[in-house]
Short mmCIF file of C-alpha atoms in Angstrom, two decimals:
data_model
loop_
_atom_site.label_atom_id
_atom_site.label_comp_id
_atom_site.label_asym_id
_atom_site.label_seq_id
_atom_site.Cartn_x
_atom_site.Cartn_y
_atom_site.Cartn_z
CA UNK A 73 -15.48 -37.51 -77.37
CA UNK A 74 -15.11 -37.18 -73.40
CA UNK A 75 -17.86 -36.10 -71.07
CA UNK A 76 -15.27 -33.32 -69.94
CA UNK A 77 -14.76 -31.90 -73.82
CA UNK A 78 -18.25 -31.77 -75.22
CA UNK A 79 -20.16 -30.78 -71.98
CA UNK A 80 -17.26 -27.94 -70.80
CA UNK A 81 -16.66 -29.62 -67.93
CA UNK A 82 -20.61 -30.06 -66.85
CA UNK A 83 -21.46 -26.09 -67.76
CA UNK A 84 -23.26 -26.76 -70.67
CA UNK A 85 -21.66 -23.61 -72.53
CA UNK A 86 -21.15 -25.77 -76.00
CA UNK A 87 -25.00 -25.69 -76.32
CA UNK A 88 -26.15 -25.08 -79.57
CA UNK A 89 -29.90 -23.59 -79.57
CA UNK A 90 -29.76 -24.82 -83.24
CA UNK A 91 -29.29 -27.79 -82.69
CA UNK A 92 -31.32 -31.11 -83.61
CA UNK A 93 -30.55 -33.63 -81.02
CA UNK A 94 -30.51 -32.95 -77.40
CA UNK A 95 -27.46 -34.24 -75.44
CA UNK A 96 -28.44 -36.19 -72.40
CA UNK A 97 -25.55 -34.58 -69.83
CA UNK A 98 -26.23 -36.45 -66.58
CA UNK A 99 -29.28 -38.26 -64.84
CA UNK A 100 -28.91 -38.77 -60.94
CA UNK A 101 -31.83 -40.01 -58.41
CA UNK A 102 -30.65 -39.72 -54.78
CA UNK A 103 -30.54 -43.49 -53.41
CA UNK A 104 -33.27 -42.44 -50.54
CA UNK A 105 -35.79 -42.13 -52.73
CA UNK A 106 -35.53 -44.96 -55.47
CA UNK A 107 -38.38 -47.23 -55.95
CA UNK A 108 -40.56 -44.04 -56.98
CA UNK A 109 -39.57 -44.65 -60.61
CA UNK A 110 -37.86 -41.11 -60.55
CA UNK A 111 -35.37 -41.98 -63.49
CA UNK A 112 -38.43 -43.40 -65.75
CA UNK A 113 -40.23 -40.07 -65.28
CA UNK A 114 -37.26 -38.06 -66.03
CA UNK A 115 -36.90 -39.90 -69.07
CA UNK A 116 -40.01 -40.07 -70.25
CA UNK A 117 -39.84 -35.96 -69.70
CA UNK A 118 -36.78 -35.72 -71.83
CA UNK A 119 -38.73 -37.94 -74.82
CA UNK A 120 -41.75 -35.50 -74.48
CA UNK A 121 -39.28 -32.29 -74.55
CA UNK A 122 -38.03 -34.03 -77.90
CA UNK A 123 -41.08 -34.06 -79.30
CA UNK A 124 -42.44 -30.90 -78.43
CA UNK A 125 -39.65 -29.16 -79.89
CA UNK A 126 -39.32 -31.44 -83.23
CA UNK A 127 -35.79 -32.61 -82.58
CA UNK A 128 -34.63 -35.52 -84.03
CA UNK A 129 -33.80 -37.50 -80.76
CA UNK A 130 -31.50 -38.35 -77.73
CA UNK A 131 -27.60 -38.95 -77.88
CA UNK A 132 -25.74 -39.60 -74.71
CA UNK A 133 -23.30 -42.06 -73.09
CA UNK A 134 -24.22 -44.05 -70.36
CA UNK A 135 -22.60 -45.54 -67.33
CA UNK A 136 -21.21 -49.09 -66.75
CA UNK A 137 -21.59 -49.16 -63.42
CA UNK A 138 -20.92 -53.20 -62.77
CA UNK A 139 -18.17 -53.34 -65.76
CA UNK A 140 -15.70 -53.39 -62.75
CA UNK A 141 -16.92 -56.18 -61.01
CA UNK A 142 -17.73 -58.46 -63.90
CA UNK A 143 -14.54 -57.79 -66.51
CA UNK A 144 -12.83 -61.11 -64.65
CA UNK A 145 -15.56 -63.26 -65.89
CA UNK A 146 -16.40 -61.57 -69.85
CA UNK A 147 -13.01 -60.73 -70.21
CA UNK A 148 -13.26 -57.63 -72.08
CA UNK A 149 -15.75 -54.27 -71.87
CA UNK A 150 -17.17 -55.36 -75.42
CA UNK A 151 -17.60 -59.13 -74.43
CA UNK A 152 -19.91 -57.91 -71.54
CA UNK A 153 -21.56 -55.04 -73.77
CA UNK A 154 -22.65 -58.07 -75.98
CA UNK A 155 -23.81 -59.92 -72.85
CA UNK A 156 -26.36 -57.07 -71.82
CA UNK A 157 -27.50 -56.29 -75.10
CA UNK A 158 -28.10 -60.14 -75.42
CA UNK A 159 -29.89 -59.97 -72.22
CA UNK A 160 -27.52 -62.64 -70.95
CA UNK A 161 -27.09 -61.00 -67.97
CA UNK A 162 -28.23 -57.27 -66.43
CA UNK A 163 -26.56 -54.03 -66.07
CA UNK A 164 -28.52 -51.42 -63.25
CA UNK A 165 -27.61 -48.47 -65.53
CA UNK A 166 -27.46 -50.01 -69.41
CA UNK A 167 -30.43 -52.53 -68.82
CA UNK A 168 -33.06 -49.66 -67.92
CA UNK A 169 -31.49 -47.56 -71.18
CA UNK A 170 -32.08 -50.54 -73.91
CA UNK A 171 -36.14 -50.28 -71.95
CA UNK A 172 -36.32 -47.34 -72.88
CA UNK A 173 -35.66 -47.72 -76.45
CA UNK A 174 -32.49 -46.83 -76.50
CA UNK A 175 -29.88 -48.05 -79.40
CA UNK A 176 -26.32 -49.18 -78.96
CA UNK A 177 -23.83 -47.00 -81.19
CA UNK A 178 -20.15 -47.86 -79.80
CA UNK A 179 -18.49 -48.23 -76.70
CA UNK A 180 -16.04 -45.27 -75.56
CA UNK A 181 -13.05 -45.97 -73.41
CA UNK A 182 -11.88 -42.87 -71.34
CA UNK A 183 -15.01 -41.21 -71.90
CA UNK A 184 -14.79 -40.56 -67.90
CA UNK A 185 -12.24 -41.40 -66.68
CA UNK A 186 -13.16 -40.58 -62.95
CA UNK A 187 -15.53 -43.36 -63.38
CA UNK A 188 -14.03 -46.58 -61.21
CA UNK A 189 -16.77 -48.61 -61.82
CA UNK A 190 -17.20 -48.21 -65.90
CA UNK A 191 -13.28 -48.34 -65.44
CA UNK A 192 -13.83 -44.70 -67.67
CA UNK A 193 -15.80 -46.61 -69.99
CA UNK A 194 -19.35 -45.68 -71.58
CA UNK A 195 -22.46 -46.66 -74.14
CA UNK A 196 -22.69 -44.21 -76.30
CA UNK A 197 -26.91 -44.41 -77.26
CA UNK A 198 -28.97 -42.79 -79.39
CA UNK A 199 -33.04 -42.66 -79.10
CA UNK A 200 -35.05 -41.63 -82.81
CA UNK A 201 -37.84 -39.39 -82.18
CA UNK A 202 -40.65 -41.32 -83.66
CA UNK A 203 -42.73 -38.14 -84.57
CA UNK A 204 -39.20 -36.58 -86.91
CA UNK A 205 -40.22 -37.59 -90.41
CA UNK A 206 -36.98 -38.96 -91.53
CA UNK A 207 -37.81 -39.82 -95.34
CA UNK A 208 -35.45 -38.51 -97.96
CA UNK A 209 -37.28 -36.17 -100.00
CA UNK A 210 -38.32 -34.13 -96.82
CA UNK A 211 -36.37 -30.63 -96.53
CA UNK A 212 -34.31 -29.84 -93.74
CA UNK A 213 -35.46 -26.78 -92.10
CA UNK A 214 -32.88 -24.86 -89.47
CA UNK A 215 -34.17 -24.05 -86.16
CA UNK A 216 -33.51 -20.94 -84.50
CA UNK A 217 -34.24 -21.66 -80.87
CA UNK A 218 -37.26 -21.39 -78.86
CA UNK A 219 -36.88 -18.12 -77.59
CA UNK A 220 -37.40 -15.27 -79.72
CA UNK A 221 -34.61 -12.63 -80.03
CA UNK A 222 -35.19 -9.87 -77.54
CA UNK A 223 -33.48 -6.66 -76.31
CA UNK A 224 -31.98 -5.31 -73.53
CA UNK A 225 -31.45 -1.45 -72.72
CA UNK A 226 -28.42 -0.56 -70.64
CA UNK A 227 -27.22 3.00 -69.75
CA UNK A 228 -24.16 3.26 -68.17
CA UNK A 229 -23.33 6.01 -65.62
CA UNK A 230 -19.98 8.47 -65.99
CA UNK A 231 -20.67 10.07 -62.44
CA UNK A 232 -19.30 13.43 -62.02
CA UNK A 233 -17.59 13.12 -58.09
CA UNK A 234 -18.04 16.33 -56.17
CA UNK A 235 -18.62 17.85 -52.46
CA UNK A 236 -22.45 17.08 -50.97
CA UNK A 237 -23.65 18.07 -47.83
CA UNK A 238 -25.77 15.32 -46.89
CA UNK A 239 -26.60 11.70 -47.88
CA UNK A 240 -30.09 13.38 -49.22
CA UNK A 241 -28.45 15.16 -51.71
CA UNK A 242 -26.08 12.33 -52.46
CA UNK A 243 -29.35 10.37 -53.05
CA UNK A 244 -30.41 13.06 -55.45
CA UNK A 245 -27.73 12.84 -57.80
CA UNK A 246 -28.02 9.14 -58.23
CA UNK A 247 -32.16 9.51 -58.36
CA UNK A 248 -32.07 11.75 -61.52
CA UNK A 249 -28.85 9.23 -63.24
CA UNK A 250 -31.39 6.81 -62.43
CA UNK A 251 -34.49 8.81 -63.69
CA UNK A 252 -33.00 9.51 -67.05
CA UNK A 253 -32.21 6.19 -67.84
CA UNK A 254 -35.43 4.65 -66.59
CA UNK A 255 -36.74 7.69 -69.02
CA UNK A 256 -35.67 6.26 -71.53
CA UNK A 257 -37.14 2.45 -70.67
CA UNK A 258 -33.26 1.07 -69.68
CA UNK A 259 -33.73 -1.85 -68.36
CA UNK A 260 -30.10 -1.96 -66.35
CA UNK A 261 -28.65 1.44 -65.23
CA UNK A 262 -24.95 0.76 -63.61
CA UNK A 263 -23.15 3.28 -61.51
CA UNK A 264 -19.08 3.45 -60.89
CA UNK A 265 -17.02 1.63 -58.07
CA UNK A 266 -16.87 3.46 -55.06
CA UNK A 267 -19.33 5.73 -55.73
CA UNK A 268 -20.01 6.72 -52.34
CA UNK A 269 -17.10 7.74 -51.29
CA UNK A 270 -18.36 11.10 -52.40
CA UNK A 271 -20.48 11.04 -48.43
CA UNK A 272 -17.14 11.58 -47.01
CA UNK A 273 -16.80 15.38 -48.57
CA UNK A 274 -19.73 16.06 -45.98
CA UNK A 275 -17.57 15.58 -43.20
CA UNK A 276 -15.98 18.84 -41.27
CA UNK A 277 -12.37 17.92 -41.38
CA UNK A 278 -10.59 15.72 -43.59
CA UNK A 279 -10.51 12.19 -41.93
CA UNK A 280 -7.33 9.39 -42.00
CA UNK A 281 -7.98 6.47 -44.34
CA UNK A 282 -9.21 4.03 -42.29
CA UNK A 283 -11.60 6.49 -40.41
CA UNK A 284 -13.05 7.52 -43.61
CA UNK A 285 -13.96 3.82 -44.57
CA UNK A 286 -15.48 3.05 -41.07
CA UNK A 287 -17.42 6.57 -41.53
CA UNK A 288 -18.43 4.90 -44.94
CA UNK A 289 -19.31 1.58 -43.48
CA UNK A 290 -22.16 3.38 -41.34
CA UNK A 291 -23.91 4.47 -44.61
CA UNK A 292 -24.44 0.81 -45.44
CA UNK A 293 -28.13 0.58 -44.36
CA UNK A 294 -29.24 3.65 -45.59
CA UNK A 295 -27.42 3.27 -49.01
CA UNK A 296 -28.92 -0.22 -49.33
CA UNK A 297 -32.80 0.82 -48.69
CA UNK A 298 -32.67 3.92 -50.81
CA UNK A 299 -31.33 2.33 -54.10
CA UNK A 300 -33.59 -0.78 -53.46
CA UNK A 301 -36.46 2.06 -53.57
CA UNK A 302 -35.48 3.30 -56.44
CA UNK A 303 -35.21 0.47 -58.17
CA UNK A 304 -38.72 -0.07 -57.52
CA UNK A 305 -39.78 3.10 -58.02
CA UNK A 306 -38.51 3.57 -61.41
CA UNK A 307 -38.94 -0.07 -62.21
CA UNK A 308 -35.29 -0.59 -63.43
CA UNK A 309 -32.65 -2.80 -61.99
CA UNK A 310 -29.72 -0.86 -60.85
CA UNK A 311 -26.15 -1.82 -60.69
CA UNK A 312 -25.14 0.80 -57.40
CA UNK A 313 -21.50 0.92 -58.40
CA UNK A 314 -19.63 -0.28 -55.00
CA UNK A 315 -19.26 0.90 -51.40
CA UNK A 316 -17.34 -0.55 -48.60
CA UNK A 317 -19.38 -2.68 -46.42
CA UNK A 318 -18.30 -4.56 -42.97
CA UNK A 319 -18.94 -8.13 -43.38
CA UNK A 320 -18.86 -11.02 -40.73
CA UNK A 321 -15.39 -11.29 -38.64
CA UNK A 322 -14.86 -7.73 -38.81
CA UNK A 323 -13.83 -7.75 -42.49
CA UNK A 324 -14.17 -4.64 -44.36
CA UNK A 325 -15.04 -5.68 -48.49
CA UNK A 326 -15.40 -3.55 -51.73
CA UNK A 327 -19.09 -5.01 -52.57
CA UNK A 328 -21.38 -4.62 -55.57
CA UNK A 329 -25.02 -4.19 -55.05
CA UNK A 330 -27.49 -5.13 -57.25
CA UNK A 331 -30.40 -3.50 -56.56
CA UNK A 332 -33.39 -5.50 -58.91
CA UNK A 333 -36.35 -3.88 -59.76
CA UNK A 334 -38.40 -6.67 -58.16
CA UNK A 335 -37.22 -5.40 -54.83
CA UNK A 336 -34.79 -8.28 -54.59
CA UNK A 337 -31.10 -7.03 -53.81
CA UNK A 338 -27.72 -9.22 -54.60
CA UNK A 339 -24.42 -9.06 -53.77
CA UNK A 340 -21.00 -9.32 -55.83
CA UNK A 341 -17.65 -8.23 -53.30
CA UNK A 342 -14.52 -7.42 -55.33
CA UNK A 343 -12.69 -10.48 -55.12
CA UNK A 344 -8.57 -8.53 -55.96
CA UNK A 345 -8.63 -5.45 -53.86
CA UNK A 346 -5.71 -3.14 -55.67
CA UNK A 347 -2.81 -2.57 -53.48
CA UNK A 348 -4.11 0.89 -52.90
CA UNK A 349 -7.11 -0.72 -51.25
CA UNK A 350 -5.23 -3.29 -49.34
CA UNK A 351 -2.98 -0.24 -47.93
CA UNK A 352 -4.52 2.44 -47.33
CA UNK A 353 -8.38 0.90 -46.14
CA UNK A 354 -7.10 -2.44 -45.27
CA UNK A 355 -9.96 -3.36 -47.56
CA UNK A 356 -9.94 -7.57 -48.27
CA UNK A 357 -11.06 -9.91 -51.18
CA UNK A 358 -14.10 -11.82 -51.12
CA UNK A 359 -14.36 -15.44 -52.32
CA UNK A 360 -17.36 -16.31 -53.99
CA UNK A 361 -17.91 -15.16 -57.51
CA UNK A 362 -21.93 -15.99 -58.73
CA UNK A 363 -24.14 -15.69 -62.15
CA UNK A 364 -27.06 -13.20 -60.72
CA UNK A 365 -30.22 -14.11 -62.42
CA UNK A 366 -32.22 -10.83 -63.47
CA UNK A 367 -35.40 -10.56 -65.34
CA UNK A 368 -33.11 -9.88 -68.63
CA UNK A 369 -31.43 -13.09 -68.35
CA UNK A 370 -28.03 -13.86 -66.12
CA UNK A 371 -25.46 -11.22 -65.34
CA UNK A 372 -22.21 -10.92 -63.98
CA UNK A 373 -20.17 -8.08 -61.83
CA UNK A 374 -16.39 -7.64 -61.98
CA UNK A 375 -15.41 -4.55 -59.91
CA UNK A 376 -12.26 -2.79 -61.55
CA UNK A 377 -9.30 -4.78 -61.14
CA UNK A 378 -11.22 -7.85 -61.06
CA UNK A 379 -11.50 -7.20 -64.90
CA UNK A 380 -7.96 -7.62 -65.34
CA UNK A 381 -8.20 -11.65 -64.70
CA UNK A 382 -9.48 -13.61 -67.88
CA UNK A 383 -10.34 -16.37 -65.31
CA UNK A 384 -12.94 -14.58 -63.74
CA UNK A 385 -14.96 -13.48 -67.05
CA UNK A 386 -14.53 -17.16 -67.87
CA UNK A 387 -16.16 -18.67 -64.41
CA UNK A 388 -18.89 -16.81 -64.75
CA UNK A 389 -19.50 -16.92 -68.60
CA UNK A 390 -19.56 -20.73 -67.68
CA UNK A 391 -21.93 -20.39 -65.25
CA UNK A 392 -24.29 -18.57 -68.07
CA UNK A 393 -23.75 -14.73 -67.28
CA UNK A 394 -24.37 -12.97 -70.92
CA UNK A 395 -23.76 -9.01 -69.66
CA UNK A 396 -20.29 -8.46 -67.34
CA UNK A 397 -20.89 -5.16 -65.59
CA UNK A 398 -17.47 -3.62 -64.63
CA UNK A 399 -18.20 -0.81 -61.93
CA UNK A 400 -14.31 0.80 -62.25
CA UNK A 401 -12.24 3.65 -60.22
CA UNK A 402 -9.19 4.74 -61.83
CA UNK A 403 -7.15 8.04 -61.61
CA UNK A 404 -5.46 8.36 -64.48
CA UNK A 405 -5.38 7.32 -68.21
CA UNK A 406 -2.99 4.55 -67.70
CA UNK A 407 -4.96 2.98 -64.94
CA UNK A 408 -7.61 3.10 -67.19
CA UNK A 409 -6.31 1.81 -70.36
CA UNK A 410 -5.70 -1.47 -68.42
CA UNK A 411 -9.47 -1.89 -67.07
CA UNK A 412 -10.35 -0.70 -70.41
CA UNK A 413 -8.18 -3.00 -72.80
CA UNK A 414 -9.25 -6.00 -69.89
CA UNK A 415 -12.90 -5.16 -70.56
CA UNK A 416 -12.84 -5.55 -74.17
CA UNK A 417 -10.43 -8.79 -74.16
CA UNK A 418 -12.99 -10.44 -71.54
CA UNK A 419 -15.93 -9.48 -74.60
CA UNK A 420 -14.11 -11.06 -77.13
CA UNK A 421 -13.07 -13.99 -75.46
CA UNK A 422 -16.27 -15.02 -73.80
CA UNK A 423 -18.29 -13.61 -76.91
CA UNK A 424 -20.32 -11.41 -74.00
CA UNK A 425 -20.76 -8.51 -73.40
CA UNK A 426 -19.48 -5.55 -71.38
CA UNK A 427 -20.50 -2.54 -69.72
CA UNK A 428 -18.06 -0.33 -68.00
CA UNK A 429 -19.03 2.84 -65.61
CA UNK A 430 -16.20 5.12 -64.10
CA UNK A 431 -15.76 8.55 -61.78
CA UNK A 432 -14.62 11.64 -62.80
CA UNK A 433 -14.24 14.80 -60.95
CA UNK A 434 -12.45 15.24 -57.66
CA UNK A 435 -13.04 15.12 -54.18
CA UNK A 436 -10.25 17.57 -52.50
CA UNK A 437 -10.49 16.67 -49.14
CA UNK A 438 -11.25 13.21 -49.35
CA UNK A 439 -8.00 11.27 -48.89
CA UNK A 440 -6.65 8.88 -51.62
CA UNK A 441 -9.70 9.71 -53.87
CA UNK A 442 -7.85 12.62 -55.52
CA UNK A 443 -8.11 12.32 -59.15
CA UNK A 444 -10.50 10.51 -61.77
CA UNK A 445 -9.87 9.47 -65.27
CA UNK A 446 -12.51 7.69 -67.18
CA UNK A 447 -14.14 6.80 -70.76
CA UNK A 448 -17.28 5.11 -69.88
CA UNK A 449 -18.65 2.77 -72.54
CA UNK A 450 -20.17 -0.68 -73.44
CA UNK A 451 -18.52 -3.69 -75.28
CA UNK A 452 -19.37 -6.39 -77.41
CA UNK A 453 -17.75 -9.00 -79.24
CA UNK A 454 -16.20 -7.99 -82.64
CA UNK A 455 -17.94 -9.99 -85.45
CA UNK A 456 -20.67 -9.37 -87.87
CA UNK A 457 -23.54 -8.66 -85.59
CA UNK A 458 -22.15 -6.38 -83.60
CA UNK A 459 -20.99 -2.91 -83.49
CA UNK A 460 -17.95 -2.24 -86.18
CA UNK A 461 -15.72 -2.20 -83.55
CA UNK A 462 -16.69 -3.58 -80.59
CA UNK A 463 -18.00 -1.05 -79.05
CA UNK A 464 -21.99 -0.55 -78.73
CA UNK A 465 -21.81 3.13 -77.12
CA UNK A 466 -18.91 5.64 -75.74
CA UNK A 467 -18.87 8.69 -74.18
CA UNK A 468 -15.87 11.69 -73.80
CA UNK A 469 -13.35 11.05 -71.46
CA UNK A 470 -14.19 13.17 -68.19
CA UNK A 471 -17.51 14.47 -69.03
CA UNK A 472 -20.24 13.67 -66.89
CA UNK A 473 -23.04 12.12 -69.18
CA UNK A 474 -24.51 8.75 -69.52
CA UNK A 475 -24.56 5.96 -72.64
CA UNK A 476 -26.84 3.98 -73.85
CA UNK A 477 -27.22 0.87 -76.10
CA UNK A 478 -29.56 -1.97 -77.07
CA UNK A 479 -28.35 -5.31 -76.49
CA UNK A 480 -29.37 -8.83 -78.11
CA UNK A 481 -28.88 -11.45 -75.93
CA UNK A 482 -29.36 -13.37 -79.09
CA UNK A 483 -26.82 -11.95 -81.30
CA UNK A 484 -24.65 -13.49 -78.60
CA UNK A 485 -26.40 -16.70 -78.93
CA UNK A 486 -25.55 -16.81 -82.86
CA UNK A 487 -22.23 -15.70 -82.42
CA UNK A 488 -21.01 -18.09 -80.39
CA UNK A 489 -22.67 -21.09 -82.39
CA UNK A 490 -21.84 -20.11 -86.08
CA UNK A 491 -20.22 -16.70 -86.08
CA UNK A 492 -16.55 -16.27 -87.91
CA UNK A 493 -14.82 -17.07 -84.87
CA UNK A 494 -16.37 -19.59 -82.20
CA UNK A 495 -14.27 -18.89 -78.81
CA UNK A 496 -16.58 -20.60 -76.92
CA UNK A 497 -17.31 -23.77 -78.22
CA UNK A 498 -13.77 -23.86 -79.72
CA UNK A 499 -11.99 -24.59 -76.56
CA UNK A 500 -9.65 -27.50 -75.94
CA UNK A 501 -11.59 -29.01 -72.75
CA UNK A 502 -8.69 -32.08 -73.21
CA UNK A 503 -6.04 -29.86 -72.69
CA UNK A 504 -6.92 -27.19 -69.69
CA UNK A 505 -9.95 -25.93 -68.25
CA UNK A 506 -11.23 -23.45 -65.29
CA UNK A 507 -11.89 -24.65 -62.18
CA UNK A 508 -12.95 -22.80 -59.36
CA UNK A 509 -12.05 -23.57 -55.88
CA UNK A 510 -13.55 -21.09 -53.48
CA UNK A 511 -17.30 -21.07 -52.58
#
């Protein structure tokens, strides 16, 4: 194997929570503080982890850092894999690993093939747990993990868009969504893109595009503290849909606020702004795209469109994110379906799962928010231990309401490591991969 292929490219998304060995990825101890026998105590912590949770042992391929340097005089990677063993002469990074008890199984060539000094070479090792009972006649038992399987309760928003008269009563609406989800012990309760929009019907007179976003940039502060209250206050984390916010330079972005129940607050901007946006707000992308850790494990936010690009859902799968939250804005069925059919692609190919919340309603004299067309719902991968088809909870096209479901962060878990279909750890890491290039 390659360091590449079984570690997906260093995010660890092939792990296996049934699993009886524990891979050693990477070790690293920052040259300014050697001496302090940092690797030895990371080591020994990795041995004790072993034995604490009854695996068998340690497998992992090592570096050969002076390989380079010394092939002239052994003439071959194996001759000078022979030599260290033999203690004939000493390797930095292989000595320290045959200390530790360690056992030579083979030497891999191209195993990484960045590596100039193991000239892509490594020792592939193996370290027995001495507290495993290895006899015969003992029976394998299957572990399940060390976490038991727990729940999380989403309800998903279909807001009903119509004329306020003041940001207090904008507030109310979104204080009884949140009140009757938090009613009914949600632990997440996620609200549509562009949900405040709606503050611009409580203008007098019906204002050009770009004034209407700079009114809505104003609202920022207030819109920020009163959903982080609430959040509090109902102790449930809220996903506040979007709202245009003016970032550094001037930029205007489509942003995602996660409002955590903690009091903490996170951001997510929409990284594609339609062509709608781009045209009519001169609204622009962002360009970071981050796991956000919540107290029900890591999430992820796609806003709308952002859906609509597998490599997105991938990045931040990769990075861990179990729940994709797609705050969307569309004004017709077609618009929809895409968001829609993008949502439940991203589920099944990332075995996660997906929660959707969309306007409906009208705002008359709010310009280029005219019409609303949505089907609210939340998706899951299609296999045995999840919903028949995909789908976890709907609601009726149009109708204000709100939809509920349980979710099992460990159905996911199982899924992904022996369910019918394994997307996941079934990808081929020799042949392509996703790499992301922004911040």
């Amino acid at each position: 194997h390659s360091w590449a292929a079984i570690t997906a490219n260093g995010y660890g998304t092939r792990h296996d929570p049934e699993g009886e060995w524990l891979y050693g990825m990477e070790v690293c101890v920052d040259s300014s503080v050697r001496g302090y026998r940092i690797g030895q105590r990371l080591y020994n912590a990795r041995k004790k982890l072993c034995e604490e949770l009854g695996l068998k042992g340690i497998v992992f391929v090592g570096r050969f850092p002076s390989l380079s340097r010394r092939i002239k005089k052994y003439g071959s990677a194996e001759n000078y894999l022979d030599a260290v063993v033999n203690q004939q002469t000493r390797d930095p990074v292989l000595s320290f690993q045959l200390r530790n008890n360690f056992e030579v199984i083979d030497l891999m060539p191209n195993y990484l093939v960045d590596d100039k000094d193991s000239m892509g070479y490594g020792v592939h090792l193996v370290w027995h747990n001495p507290k495993v009972e290895t006899a015969a006649n003992v029976a394998h038992t299957k572990r399940h993990g060390g976490r038991q399987p727990d729940t999380v309760r989403v309800g998903t928003v279909q807001y009903m868009q119509r004329r306020v008269t003041s940001f207090v009563e904008f507030m109310s609406f979104i204080e009884y969504f949140v009140d009757v989800v938090a009613d009914y012990k949600g632990d997440f309760v996620v609200f549509p893109e562009l949900i405040t929009l709606q503050l611009l019907s409580i203008e007098d007179q019906e204002l050009t595009p770009i004034q209407s976003i700079e009114a809505l940039t104003k609202y920022t502060p207030r819109y920020v503290e009163a959903m982080q209250d609430l959040a509090v206050r109902y102790n449930i984390n809220i996903i506040g849909g979007s709202h245009p916010t003016r970032v550094a330079n001037g930029r205007v972005e489509n942003i995602s606020y996660v409002f955590h129940r903690d009091g903490r607050v996170d951001e997510q901007a929409k990284i594609h702004p339609t062509p709608n946006e781009v045209y009519w707000w001169n609204i622009e992308g962002g360009n970071e795209l981050q796991v956000i850790d919540t107290d029900c494990g890591p999430i992820g936010v796609l806003i709308c469109y952002d859906s609509e690009f597998p490599e997105l859902g991938r990045h931040l799968v990769d990075q861990g994110a179990e729940i994709l939250f797609v705050p969307f804005c569309t004004d017709e069925r077609q618009s929809y379906m895409r968001v829609r059919y993008s949502c439940q692609a991203r589920a099944v190919e990332n075995q996660v799962y997906v929660v959707m919340s969309g306007n409906v309603g009208n705002l008359p004299n709010v310009a280029n928010m005219d019409i609303q067309y949505a089907q609210s719902c939340i998706l899951t991968p299609c296999d045995f231990h999840f919903a028949r088809d995909g789908i976890a909870a709907d609601t009726t096209p149009n109708v204000e309401t709100v939809a509920i479901a349980d979710l099992r962060p460990e159905s996911l878990r199982i899924a992904r490591n022996s369910g019918t279909v394994q997307n996941l750890r079934d990808r081929r890491h020799d042949l392509y991969q996703m790499k992301w290039r922004g911040n």
